[in-house]
PDB file of C-alpha atoms in Angstrom:
ATOM      1  CA  MET H   1     130.278 153.497  81.236  1.00  0.00           C
ATOM      2  CA  ILE H   2     131.292 157.096  81.974  1.00  0.00           C
ATOM      3  CA  ALA H   3     133.496 157.158  78.708  1.00  0.00           C
ATOM      4  CA  VAL H   4     130.423 155.939  76.504  1.00  0.00           C
ATOM      5  CA  GLY H   5     128.204 158.465  78.088  1.00  0.00           C
ATOM      6  CA  LEU H   6     130.524 161.423  77.630  1.00  0.00           C
ATOM      7  CA  ALA H   7     131.326 160.366  74.103  1.00  0.00           C
ATOM      8  CA  MET H   8     127.685 160.160  73.109  1.00  0.00           C
ATOM      9  CA  ASP H   9     127.333 163.630  74.502  1.00  0.00           C
ATOM     10  CA  ALA H  10     130.194 165.088  72.804  1.00  0.00           C
ATOM     11  CA  PHE H  11     128.931 163.235  69.539  1.00  0.00           C
ATOM     12  CA  ALA H  12     125.458 164.934  69.807  1.00  0.00           C
ATOM     13  CA  VAL H  13     126.828 168.216  70.122  1.00  0.00           C
ATOM     14  CA  SER H  14     129.349 168.042  67.455  1.00  0.00           C
ATOM     15  CA  VAL H  15     126.712 166.773  64.879  1.00  0.00           C
ATOM     16  CA  THR H  16     124.352 169.473  65.980  1.00  0.00           C
ATOM     17  CA  ASN H  17     126.933 172.151  65.552  1.00  0.00           C
ATOM     18  CA  GLY H  18     127.962 170.680  62.394  1.00  0.00           C
ATOM     19  CA  ILE H  19     124.577 170.936  61.145  1.00  0.00           C
ATOM     20  CA  THR H  20     123.423 174.336  62.608  1.00  0.00           C
ATOM     21  CA  VAL H  21     126.412 176.676  62.618  1.00  0.00           C
ATOM     22  CA  HIS H  22     127.208 178.285  59.387  1.00  0.00           C
ATOM     23  CA  GLY H  23     130.807 178.194  58.335  1.00  0.00           C
ATOM     24  CA  PHE H  24     131.612 175.317  60.543  1.00  0.00           C
ATOM     25  CA  ASN H  25     135.011 173.948  59.197  1.00  0.00           C
ATOM     26  CA  ARG H  26     137.828 171.617  60.158  1.00  0.00           C
ATOM     27  CA  ILE H  27     139.369 174.229  62.493  1.00  0.00           C
ATOM     28  CA  HIS H  28     136.093 174.638  64.498  1.00  0.00           C
ATOM     29  CA  ALA H  29     135.864 170.877  64.559  1.00  0.00           C
ATOM     30  CA  PHE H  30     139.280 170.583  65.955  1.00  0.00           C
ATOM     31  CA  LYS H  31     138.892 173.353  68.581  1.00  0.00           C
ATOM     32  CA  GLN H  32     135.489 171.631  69.552  1.00  0.00           C
ATOM     33  CA  GLY H  33     137.344 168.194  69.954  1.00  0.00           C
ATOM     34  CA  VAL H  34     140.123 169.625  72.114  1.00  0.00           C
ATOM     35  CA  PHE H  35     137.673 171.703  74.182  1.00  0.00           C
ATOM     36  CA  PHE H  36     135.365 168.592  74.786  1.00  0.00           C
ATOM     37  CA  GLY H  37     138.395 166.344  75.471  1.00  0.00           C
ATOM     38  CA  ALA H  38     139.933 168.498  77.867  1.00  0.00           C
ATOM     39  CA  PHE H  39     137.004 169.384  79.799  1.00  0.00           C
ATOM     40  CA  GLN H  40     135.782 165.685  80.020  1.00  0.00           C
ATOM     41  CA  ALA H  41     139.217 164.529  81.119  1.00  0.00           C
ATOM     42  CA  GLY H  42     139.343 167.286  83.643  1.00  0.00           C
ATOM     43  CA  MET H  43     136.008 166.767  85.005  1.00  0.00           C
ATOM     44  CA  THR H  44     136.429 163.125  85.293  1.00  0.00           C
ATOM     45  CA  SER H  45     139.839 163.451  87.010  1.00  0.00           C
ATOM     46  CA  ALA H  46     138.509 165.984  89.290  1.00  0.00           C
ATOM     47  CA  GLY H  47     135.578 163.703  90.370  1.00  0.00           C
ATOM     48  CA  TRP H  48     137.923 160.999  90.983  1.00  0.00           C
ATOM     49  CA  LEU H  49     140.187 163.232  92.998  1.00  0.00           C
ATOM     50  CA  ILE H  50     137.389 164.638  95.082  1.00  0.00           C
ATOM     51  CA  GLY H  51     135.735 161.184  95.568  1.00  0.00           C
ATOM     52  CA  SER H  52     138.734 159.782  96.778  1.00  0.00           C
ATOM     53  CA  SER H  53     139.440 162.514  99.212  1.00  0.00           C
ATOM     54  CA  VAL H  54     136.043 162.250 100.772  1.00  0.00           C
ATOM     55  CA  LYS H  55     135.786 158.362 100.561  1.00  0.00           C
ATOM     56  CA  GLU H  56     136.553 157.801 104.241  1.00  0.00           C
ATOM     57  CA  TYR H  57     133.840 159.911 105.282  1.00  0.00           C
ATOM     58  CA  ILE H  58     131.068 158.618 103.053  1.00  0.00           C
ATOM     59  CA  GLU H  59     131.852 154.973 103.333  1.00  0.00           C
ATOM     60  CA  ARG H  60     129.946 155.067 106.712  1.00  0.00           C
ATOM     61  CA  PHE H  61     126.739 155.747 105.212  1.00  0.00           C
ATOM     62  CA  ASP H  62     127.089 155.166 101.486  1.00  0.00           C
ATOM     63  CA  HIS H  63     124.574 152.380 101.475  1.00  0.00           C
ATOM     64  CA  TRP H  64     121.888 154.518 102.939  1.00  0.00           C
ATOM     65  CA  ILE H  65     122.497 157.172 100.096  1.00  0.00           C
ATOM     66  CA  ALA H  66     122.254 154.578  97.617  1.00  0.00           C
ATOM     67  CA  PHE H  67     118.945 153.137  99.397  1.00  0.00           C
ATOM     68  CA  ILE H  68     117.299 156.412  99.489  1.00  0.00           C
ATOM     69  CA  LEU H  69     118.214 157.423  95.942  1.00  0.00           C
ATOM     70  CA  LEU H  70     117.014 153.902  94.636  1.00  0.00           C
ATOM     71  CA  GLY H  71     113.902 154.174  96.735  1.00  0.00           C
ATOM     72  CA  LEU H  72     113.070 157.742  95.521  1.00  0.00           C
ATOM     73  CA  LEU H  73     113.511 156.217  92.047  1.00  0.00           C
ATOM     74  CA  GLY H  74     111.328 153.358  92.431  1.00  0.00           C
ATOM     75  CA  ILE H  75     108.512 155.461  93.882  1.00  0.00           C
ATOM     76  CA  ASN H  76     108.684 157.800  91.074  1.00  0.00           C
ATOM     77  CA  MET H  77     108.632 155.083  88.638  1.00  0.00           C
ATOM     78  CA  ILE H  78     105.323 153.574  90.417  1.00  0.00           C
ATOM     79  CA  ARG H  79     103.911 157.018  90.409  1.00  0.00           C
ATOM     80  CA  GLU H  80     104.491 157.618  86.759  1.00  0.00           C
ATOM     81  CA  ALA H  81     103.020 154.120  86.011  1.00  0.00           C
ATOM     82  CA  VAL H  82      99.900 154.945  88.016  1.00  0.00           C
ATOM     83  CA  ILE H  83      99.384 158.182  86.290  1.00  0.00           C
ATOM     84  CA  TRP H  84      99.845 156.466  82.914  1.00  0.00           C
ATOM     85  CA  ILE H  85      97.352 153.887  83.767  1.00  0.00           C
ATOM     86  CA  LYS H  86      94.626 156.419  84.907  1.00  0.00           C
ATOM     87  CA  LYS H  87      95.201 158.372  81.619  1.00  0.00           C
ATOM     88  CA  ARG H  88      94.870 155.324  79.513  1.00  0.00           C
ATOM     89  CA  PHE H  89      91.628 154.322  81.192  1.00  0.00           C
ATOM     90  CA  VAL H  90      90.196 157.722  81.005  1.00  0.00           C
ATOM     91  CA  ILE H  91      90.758 157.800  77.239  1.00  0.00           C
ATOM     92  CA  GLN H  92      89.452 154.475  76.788  1.00  0.00           C
ATOM     93  CA  LYS H  93      86.248 155.092  78.814  1.00  0.00           C
ATOM     94  CA  ALA H  94      85.777 158.401  76.950  1.00  0.00           C
ATOM     95  CA  ALA H  95      85.906 156.652  73.428  1.00  0.00           C
TER      96      ALA H  95
END
């Protein structure tokens, strides 16, 4: 899942650079590919190493972190739905 997300990000940036940067050639494309590949591999590895080292400390309350984050996400989704419904009915009443 992480690989797909990183690949889509790199693809989007690469396409954008190919379209907007004047004089973008194979050498630039190669440098960009190496740059993205190295950083994505490095960041994924760094995340794994850091996560492995703090795993023992976080395991005690990781379920609470997930509960809070998912709760905040759900509350935000409900809030956005209420705002969308209010805007929709205001537009319909005005018409």
